[in-house]
Every structure is written in C-alpha cells, then in structure tokens.
Coordinates of C-alpha atoms and ligand atoms in Angstrom, one line a residue:
M1 CA 19.1 4.2 12.1
D2 CA 22.3 3.3 13.9
A3 CA 23.8 2.0 10.7
R4 CA 23.0 5.3 9.0
N5 CA 24.2 7.4 12.0
I6 CA 20.7 8.8 12.5
E7 CA 19.8 9.8 16.0
A8 CA 16.2 10.9 15.4
F9 CA 13.8 10.2 12.5
L10 CA 10.9 12.5 11.5
L11 CA 8.3 10.6 9.5
T12 CA 5.8 12.6 7.5
N13 CA 4.7 10.2 4.8
P14 CA 1.2 8.9 5.8
P15 CA 1.7 5.3 4.5
N16 CA 5.0 5.1 6.5
I17 CA 3.3 6.5 9.5
F18 CA 0.6 3.9 9.3
Y19 CA 3.1 1.1 8.7
L20 CA 5.2 2.0 11.8
S21 CA 2.5 3.1 14.2
G22 CA -0.9 1.9 13.0
F23 CA -2.3 5.5 12.9
S24 CA -4.5 5.9 9.9
G25 CA -5.5 9.6 10.1
S26 CA -4.4 12.2 7.7
S27 CA -2.6 14.7 9.9
A28 CA 0.3 13.6 12.1
Y29 CA 4.0 13.0 12.2
L30 CA 6.2 10.6 14.0
C31 CA 9.5 11.2 15.7
I32 CA 11.5 8.1 16.6
T33 CA 14.8 8.0 18.6
E34 CA 16.6 5.2 20.2
K35 CA 14.6 5.5 23.4
T36 CA 11.4 7.2 22.4
A37 CA 8.5 7.0 19.9
H38 CA 6.3 10.1 19.7
L39 CA 3.3 10.7 17.5
Y40 CA 2.4 14.4 17.1
T41 CA -1.2 15.2 16.1
D42 CA -3.9 17.8 16.6
F43 CA -7.1 17.8 18.6
R44 CA -9.2 16.0 16.0
Y45 CA -7.1 12.9 16.1
L46 CA -6.1 12.5 19.8
Q47 CA -8.5 9.7 20.6
Q48 CA -7.9 7.9 17.3
A49 CA -4.1 8.1 17.7
A50 CA -4.3 6.7 21.3
E51 CA -6.4 3.8 20.0
E52 CA -4.5 3.0 16.8
A53 CA -1.0 3.6 17.9
P54 CA -0.7 2.3 21.5
S55 CA 3.1 1.9 21.4
F56 CA 3.6 5.6 20.7
E57 CA 3.3 8.5 23.1
I58 CA 0.7 10.9 21.7
I59 CA 1.6 14.6 21.8
K60 CA -0.9 17.3 21.0
V61 CA 0.2 20.1 18.6
G62 CA -1.6 23.0 17.0
S63 CA -0.9 21.7 13.5
S64 CA 1.2 19.0 11.8
E65 CA 3.3 21.8 10.3
N66 CA 4.4 22.8 13.8
F67 CA 7.7 21.2 14.9
D68 CA 8.6 23.5 17.8
E69 CA 7.8 21.0 20.6
M70 CA 9.6 18.2 18.8
I71 CA 12.7 20.3 18.4
A72 CA 12.6 21.4 22.0
F73 CA 12.4 17.7 23.0
L74 CA 15.4 16.8 20.8
L75 CA 17.5 19.7 22.1
K76 CA 16.7 18.7 25.7
S77 CA 17.8 15.1 24.8
G78 CA 21.1 16.2 23.3
I79 CA 20.2 14.9 19.9
K80 CA 22.5 16.3 17.1
N81 CA 20.7 15.2 13.9
I82 CA 17.3 14.2 12.6
A83 CA 16.5 12.4 9.4
V84 CA 13.7 13.7 7.2
E85 CA 11.8 12.0 4.3
E86 CA 13.0 14.0 1.4
S87 CA 10.5 12.9 -1.1
N88 CA 7.6 13.8 1.1
L89 CA 8.5 16.8 3.3
T90 CA 7.1 20.0 1.7
L91 CA 9.3 23.0 1.2
S92 CA 7.3 25.0 3.7
S93 CA 7.7 22.3 6.4
Y94 CA 11.3 22.0 5.6
N95 CA 11.8 25.8 6.0
R96 CA 9.9 25.8 9.3
L97 CA 11.9 22.8 10.5
K98 CA 15.2 24.4 9.5
A99 CA 14.4 27.7 11.2
A100 CA 13.5 25.8 14.4
A101 CA 16.3 23.3 14.4
Q102 CA 18.9 25.4 16.1
G103 CA 22.0 23.5 15.2
I104 CA 20.3 20.1 14.8
E105 CA 21.4 18.7 11.4
L106 CA 18.7 17.7 9.0
I107 CA 19.6 14.5 7.1
P108 CA 17.6 13.8 3.9
Q109 CA 16.5 10.1 3.6
S110 CA 14.8 8.4 0.7
R111 CA 13.3 4.9 0.5
F112 CA 14.3 4.0 4.1
V113 CA 10.9 2.7 5.3
E114 CA 9.8 2.0 1.7
E115 CA 12.5 -0.6 1.3
I116 CA 11.4 -2.3 4.5
R117 CA 7.8 -2.1 3.3
A118 CA 8.7 -3.9 0.0
I119 CA 9.0 -7.1 1.9
K120 CA 5.7 -8.1 3.2
E121 CA 4.9 -10.0 6.4
E122 CA 2.4 -12.9 6.0
S123 CA -0.3 -10.8 7.7
E124 CA 0.1 -8.2 5.0
V125 CA 0.1 -10.7 2.2
E126 CA -3.2 -12.0 3.6
K127 CA -4.8 -8.6 3.4
I128 CA -3.5 -8.0 -0.2
A129 CA -4.8 -11.4 -1.2
A130 CA -8.2 -10.6 0.3
A131 CA -8.3 -7.3 -1.7
A132 CA -7.3 -9.3 -4.8
G133 CA -10.1 -11.8 -4.1
I134 CA -12.7 -9.0 -3.8
A135 CA -11.5 -7.6 -7.1
D136 CA -11.8 -11.0 -8.8
Q137 CA -15.3 -11.5 -7.4
A138 CA -16.5 -8.1 -8.6
F139 CA -15.0 -8.6 -12.1
Q140 CA -16.7 -12.0 -12.4
Q141 CA -20.0 -10.3 -11.6
L142 CA -19.3 -7.5 -14.0
L143 CA -18.5 -9.5 -17.1
P144 CA -22.0 -10.7 -17.9
L145 CA -23.3 -7.2 -17.6
V146 CA -21.0 -5.7 -20.2
K147 CA -22.9 -5.0 -23.4
P148 CA -22.4 -3.0 -26.6
G149 CA -24.0 0.5 -26.2
M150 CA -22.8 1.0 -22.6
R151 CA -20.6 3.9 -21.8
E152 CA -17.2 3.3 -20.2
D153 CA -18.5 5.3 -17.2
D154 CA -21.4 2.8 -16.9
I155 CA -18.9 -0.1 -16.6
A156 CA -16.7 1.7 -14.1
L157 CA -19.8 2.5 -12.0
E158 CA -21.1 -1.1 -12.1
L159 CA -17.7 -2.4 -11.2
E160 CA -17.2 0.1 -8.3
Y161 CA -20.6 -0.8 -6.9
R162 CA -19.7 -4.5 -6.9
L163 CA -16.3 -3.9 -5.4
R164 CA -17.8 -2.0 -2.5
K165 CA -20.5 -4.6 -2.0
A166 CA -17.9 -7.3 -1.9
G167 CA -16.0 -5.5 0.9
S168 CA -13.6 -3.0 -0.7
Q169 CA -13.1 0.1 1.5
K170 CA -12.5 2.3 -1.6
N171 CA -10.9 2.4 -5.0
P172 CA -7.1 2.4 -4.6
F173 CA -7.1 4.5 -7.8
D174 CA -9.7 5.7 -10.3
I175 CA -11.0 2.8 -12.4
I176 CA -9.5 2.7 -15.9
V177 CA -11.9 1.7 -18.6
A178 CA -10.5 2.4 -22.0
S179 CA -12.2 1.1 -25.1
G180 CA -11.6 1.1 -28.9
P181 CA -8.8 3.5 -29.8
R182 CA -8.8 4.8 -26.2
S183 CA -7.3 1.5 -25.1
A184 CA -4.0 2.9 -26.5
L185 CA -4.0 5.1 -23.4
P186 CA -2.2 3.2 -20.7
H187 CA -4.0 5.2 -18.0
G188 CA -7.3 6.1 -19.8
L189 CA -9.8 6.8 -17.1
A190 CA -13.4 5.8 -17.9
S191 CA -15.1 8.3 -20.2
S192 CA -18.5 8.8 -21.7
R193 CA -17.4 6.9 -24.8
I194 CA -19.9 4.2 -26.0
I195 CA -18.6 0.7 -26.4
E196 CA -19.2 -1.3 -29.5
E197 CA -18.9 -4.9 -30.4
G198 CA -15.5 -6.0 -31.6
E199 CA -13.6 -3.3 -29.7
L200 CA -10.8 -3.9 -27.2
I201 CA -11.8 -2.9 -23.7
T202 CA -9.1 -2.5 -21.0
I203 CA -10.2 -2.4 -17.4
D204 CA -7.6 -1.7 -14.7
F205 CA -8.8 -1.6 -11.1
G206 CA -8.3 -2.8 -7.6
A207 CA -9.8 -3.1 -4.1
V208 CA -8.7 -2.0 -0.7
F209 CA -8.9 -4.4 2.3
S210 CA -7.6 -3.3 5.8
G211 CA -5.6 -0.5 4.2
Y212 CA -3.9 -2.8 1.7
S213 CA -4.5 -2.5 -2.1
S214 CA -4.7 -4.9 -5.0
D215 CA -4.2 -4.1 -8.7
M216 CA -5.3 -6.0 -11.8
T217 CA -5.9 -5.4 -15.5
R218 CA -7.9 -7.4 -18.0
T219 CA -8.4 -6.7 -21.7
F220 CA -11.3 -8.3 -23.6
I221 CA -13.6 -7.9 -26.6
I222 CA -17.4 -8.3 -26.8
G223 CA -17.8 -10.7 -29.7
E224 CA -15.1 -12.0 -32.1
P225 CA -11.6 -10.5 -32.2
S226 CA -9.9 -9.7 -35.5
K227 CA -6.7 -11.5 -36.5
K228 CA -4.5 -8.6 -35.4
Q229 CA -6.3 -8.1 -32.1
R230 CA -5.7 -11.8 -31.3
E231 CA -2.1 -11.6 -32.4
I232 CA -1.4 -8.6 -30.2
Y233 CA -3.3 -10.1 -27.3
N234 CA -1.4 -13.4 -27.5
M235 CA 2.0 -11.5 -27.7
V236 CA 1.2 -9.7 -24.5
L237 CA 0.0 -12.8 -22.8
E238 CA 3.1 -14.7 -23.8
A239 CA 5.3 -11.8 -22.5
Q240 CA 3.5 -12.1 -19.2
E241 CA 3.8 -15.8 -19.0
L242 CA 7.5 -15.6 -19.8
A243 CA 8.1 -13.0 -17.0
L244 CA 6.0 -15.0 -14.5
S245 CA 7.7 -18.3 -15.1
N246 CA 11.1 -16.6 -14.6
L247 CA 10.3 -15.0 -11.2
Q248 CA 12.8 -16.2 -8.7
I249 CA 14.4 -15.0 -5.5
G250 CA 17.8 -13.4 -6.2
K251 CA 17.0 -12.2 -9.8
A252 CA 17.3 -8.5 -10.6
C253 CA 14.0 -6.6 -11.2
A254 CA 15.5 -5.1 -14.4
E255 CA 16.3 -8.6 -15.7
I256 CA 12.6 -9.7 -15.5
D257 CA 11.5 -6.5 -17.2
K258 CA 14.1 -7.2 -20.0
L259 CA 12.6 -10.7 -20.6
A260 CA 9.2 -9.1 -21.5
R261 CA 10.8 -6.3 -23.5
D262 CA 13.0 -8.7 -25.5
H263 CA 9.9 -10.8 -26.3
F264 CA 8.2 -7.8 -27.9
Q265 CA 11.5 -6.8 -29.6
K266 CA 11.6 -10.2 -31.3
Y267 CA 8.4 -9.2 -33.2
G268 CA 9.4 -5.6 -33.6
Y269 CA 6.9 -4.3 -31.1
A270 CA 9.2 -3.1 -28.2
S271 CA 8.6 0.6 -28.9
Y272 CA 4.9 0.1 -28.1
F273 CA 5.7 -1.1 -24.6
G274 CA 6.4 2.3 -23.0
H275 CA 6.2 1.6 -19.3
G276 CA 7.8 -0.7 -16.7
L277 CA 6.8 -4.3 -16.4
G278 CA 5.5 -4.0 -12.8
H279 CA 5.5 -2.3 -9.4
G280 CA 5.1 -3.2 -5.8
V281 CA 1.7 -3.1 -4.2
G282 CA 0.8 -2.8 -0.6
L283 CA -0.3 0.2 1.5
E284 CA 0.2 2.2 -1.7
V285 CA -0.7 1.0 -5.2
H286 CA 2.7 2.0 -6.5
E287 CA 5.5 1.1 -4.2
L288 CA 8.8 -0.8 -4.2
P289 CA 10.0 -2.9 -5.9
T290 CA 10.0 -1.4 -9.4
L291 CA 10.2 -3.8 -12.3
S292 CA 11.6 -1.6 -15.1
P293 CA 14.9 -1.2 -17.0
K294 CA 16.1 1.0 -14.1
G295 CA 14.6 -1.3 -11.3
N296 CA 17.7 -1.7 -9.1
M297 CA 16.3 -4.1 -6.5
I298 CA 16.8 -7.8 -6.2
L299 CA 13.7 -10.0 -5.9
E300 CA 13.3 -11.3 -2.3
E301 CA 10.9 -13.6 -0.6
G302 CA 7.7 -11.8 0.5
M303 CA 7.7 -9.1 -2.2
V304 CA 4.3 -8.4 -3.7
F305 CA 4.2 -6.8 -7.1
T306 CA 2.4 -6.7 -10.5
V307 CA 3.4 -8.2 -13.8
E308 CA 1.7 -6.1 -16.4
P309 CA 3.1 -6.0 -19.9
G310 CA 1.2 -4.0 -22.5
L311 CA 1.3 -2.8 -26.1
Y312 CA -0.2 0.6 -27.1
M313 CA -0.7 1.7 -30.7
R314 CA -2.0 5.2 -31.2
G315 CA -5.2 5.2 -33.3
W316 CA -5.6 1.4 -33.1
G317 CA -5.8 0.5 -29.5
G318 CA -3.9 -1.4 -26.8
V319 CA -3.7 -4.5 -24.7
R320 CA -2.5 -4.9 -21.1
I321 CA -2.7 -7.9 -18.9
E322 CA -1.9 -7.4 -15.2
D323 CA -1.6 -9.9 -12.4
L324 CA -0.5 -9.5 -8.8
V325 CA 2.0 -12.0 -7.3
V326 CA 3.7 -12.7 -4.0
L327 CA 7.1 -14.2 -4.4
R328 CA 7.6 -17.3 -2.3
N329 CA 10.6 -19.5 -1.8
S330 CA 9.2 -21.9 -4.3
G331 CA 8.4 -19.2 -6.9
P332 CA 5.5 -16.8 -7.5
E333 CA 2.1 -17.3 -6.1
I334 CA -0.5 -15.4 -8.2
L335 CA -3.1 -13.6 -6.1
T336 CA -5.4 -12.5 -9.0
S337 CA -7.3 -15.2 -10.7
A338 CA -9.9 -13.5 -13.0
P339 CA -10.1 -15.3 -16.4
K340 CA -8.1 -14.1 -19.3
E341 CA -10.3 -15.0 -22.2
L342 CA -10.0 -12.4 -25.0
S343 CA -13.6 -12.9 -26.2
I344 CA -16.6 -12.5 -23.9
Ligands
ZN1 ZN1 -3.3 -1.7 -12.6
ZN2 ZN1 -0.3 -1.7 -11.9

C-alpha cells in the first residue's frame, strides 16, 4: 500500500476478504490502514466474524452497503485517500461511498490482492491438492458406472454424489458433461441428452476442500473410438504434454499458451482452439495467472494453474484434457492423476 501511495484499502471482494481475514461469510467489508484492520459486518455475522477473523476489529453496521462509520473513522484519522476494488465494487456502493467520502480520494485498484493470491503458500497447495485428490477418487468411482443410455444429467448427479461423499464441500462450478456433438461446447452443462456408444464425452468438474477448489477435465468414449476421434484426442494430449514439459519458473504465461497453439497450427487446427490454455485455481476456480495469448504474468514458484488445451468442431464434437499443476523449483507437480485413456 505504501508503494502505491494508498493510506486505506477498502476490500469488498469476498475471496479477498477470506484470504486476508479468514472470514467466510457473504456480507462484510474490510478496511485496512497502516495501523488498523477493521471488519464491518451486520448482526448475522458478528459471532462468526469474531471467531474467523481474530486479528481484525469487528464493527457492526446496518448493511454492507453502509460506509458512513468507516468514513467517519478515516476522517478522524486524517486519512486522505482510500483504495477500492474497481472490478468488484458495485456502482451503487461506489455512489454511496463517493457521497460520504467528504474529500477523501477514491483510488481504483485492480488485481492488487489477486496478484498476491496467485502465489500459493504451502498450506494452500495442500488444500488444493486435497480437493484434486477428492475429484480423482470420485472420477475413478464414476467410470465403471457410465453406460450407454444414461443421460448427461445422470452422470453429473452420480459424480456430484461421489464428490460430496469423498469430502467435497460443494461444486466449485456446475459440472460439465457434454456428449456427442455437444462436446463441441467448451462449457456445455449436463443436459438430458442420452449418451450412446462411440460418442465423445467431456466431463469438467472439481471439488472444494477448506475453501480451495480443484479443476479437471477428461474426455473419453464408451467403446471403440473412430480414427478421427483418436487423431483429435492424441493431438490434444500432445499439446498438453508439450505445454506441461515446458513449464518453468521465469517463462511468460503467453509463451506456454503459444506452444500449444503452435502445435495445433502445425496440423491446421488452431482455429478450433478458441480459449486460453489455462488459468489459476485457488479460492476461486478462475483466478491469476492467466495462460492465454494475453497472459502477461511470468511463471513463479508456488503458482497453481490448469493446463487445458481443447479442440471444438461444431457438429462433430470436441476434446479437452485438463490437469492442475503447482509450479515447483524443479518444474511442475501435477495434482490431478485420473487416467487419460480415451476408450473405457
Ligand atoms: Zn475445468
Ligand atoms: Zn479450467
């Protein structure tokens, strides 16, 4: 904050609030200055906040859109500016804040806490690895149950049950089960479509453990794949292996993305790879770093992110293979270990 000439910092984004204070409720904001750390919340969360955020002074407010007390404190303390999270603060909150601010300058900030969160502490890696382990276990239990004639919804339900049984707190995102031509939808949520033998089935899902998420995708076929299905699958798998084997501290995120993209380009398939190669995973399922052509961060030790190349052809189908890695000094450690056989 000193380096950015910020005297006070208002935090309104829940994952950042949890990261800095430990408070996991849905309605609160933090105000941090050089000397003070305040957590403002309403009656419903007073006890929880005191238990979860012991290093913060808990202050009761009528609602988390009411900043009057905070502003009064800042004015009394002689504070001249306050940083706000520009990609999170709603327009109505901003207007209230601006009306109350009485000469205190509002300084928009983006990615401040998010960039710190991109580098995980070992205790965070352990939680993400535990979530990935739960997802692996549930997937292993699911595979023998998948049969032709099931709906995509049936598969999602079986998987969700096993994830929860294995210790996942909730789904970090709605489970994707996309079969046949629907597998060309990168984010095709499970539908009532009935699965048949010989069709591509893409399943993208994760678990949550102690607030931390995992993320993994597998694509497979019940029965024997066609020649084209196998070719496309192998092309995606090779792109993933190429990216994984080149992960190294100090390399640019965009450079890793380009390796996978160039691999598809070599076969004339680059236009079917329409999304980034990967994204950070932690308290949120999509966070920094971003591995894409525009990903401007440099890989650092302790980053946890996905490597998920995919090819999607409208009317035919698609393949995505996604693993989660933590970058170590010695290279990537892969946290997801479910098998990658095309045929089940
Ligand atoms: Zn995913
Ligand atoms: Zn992902």
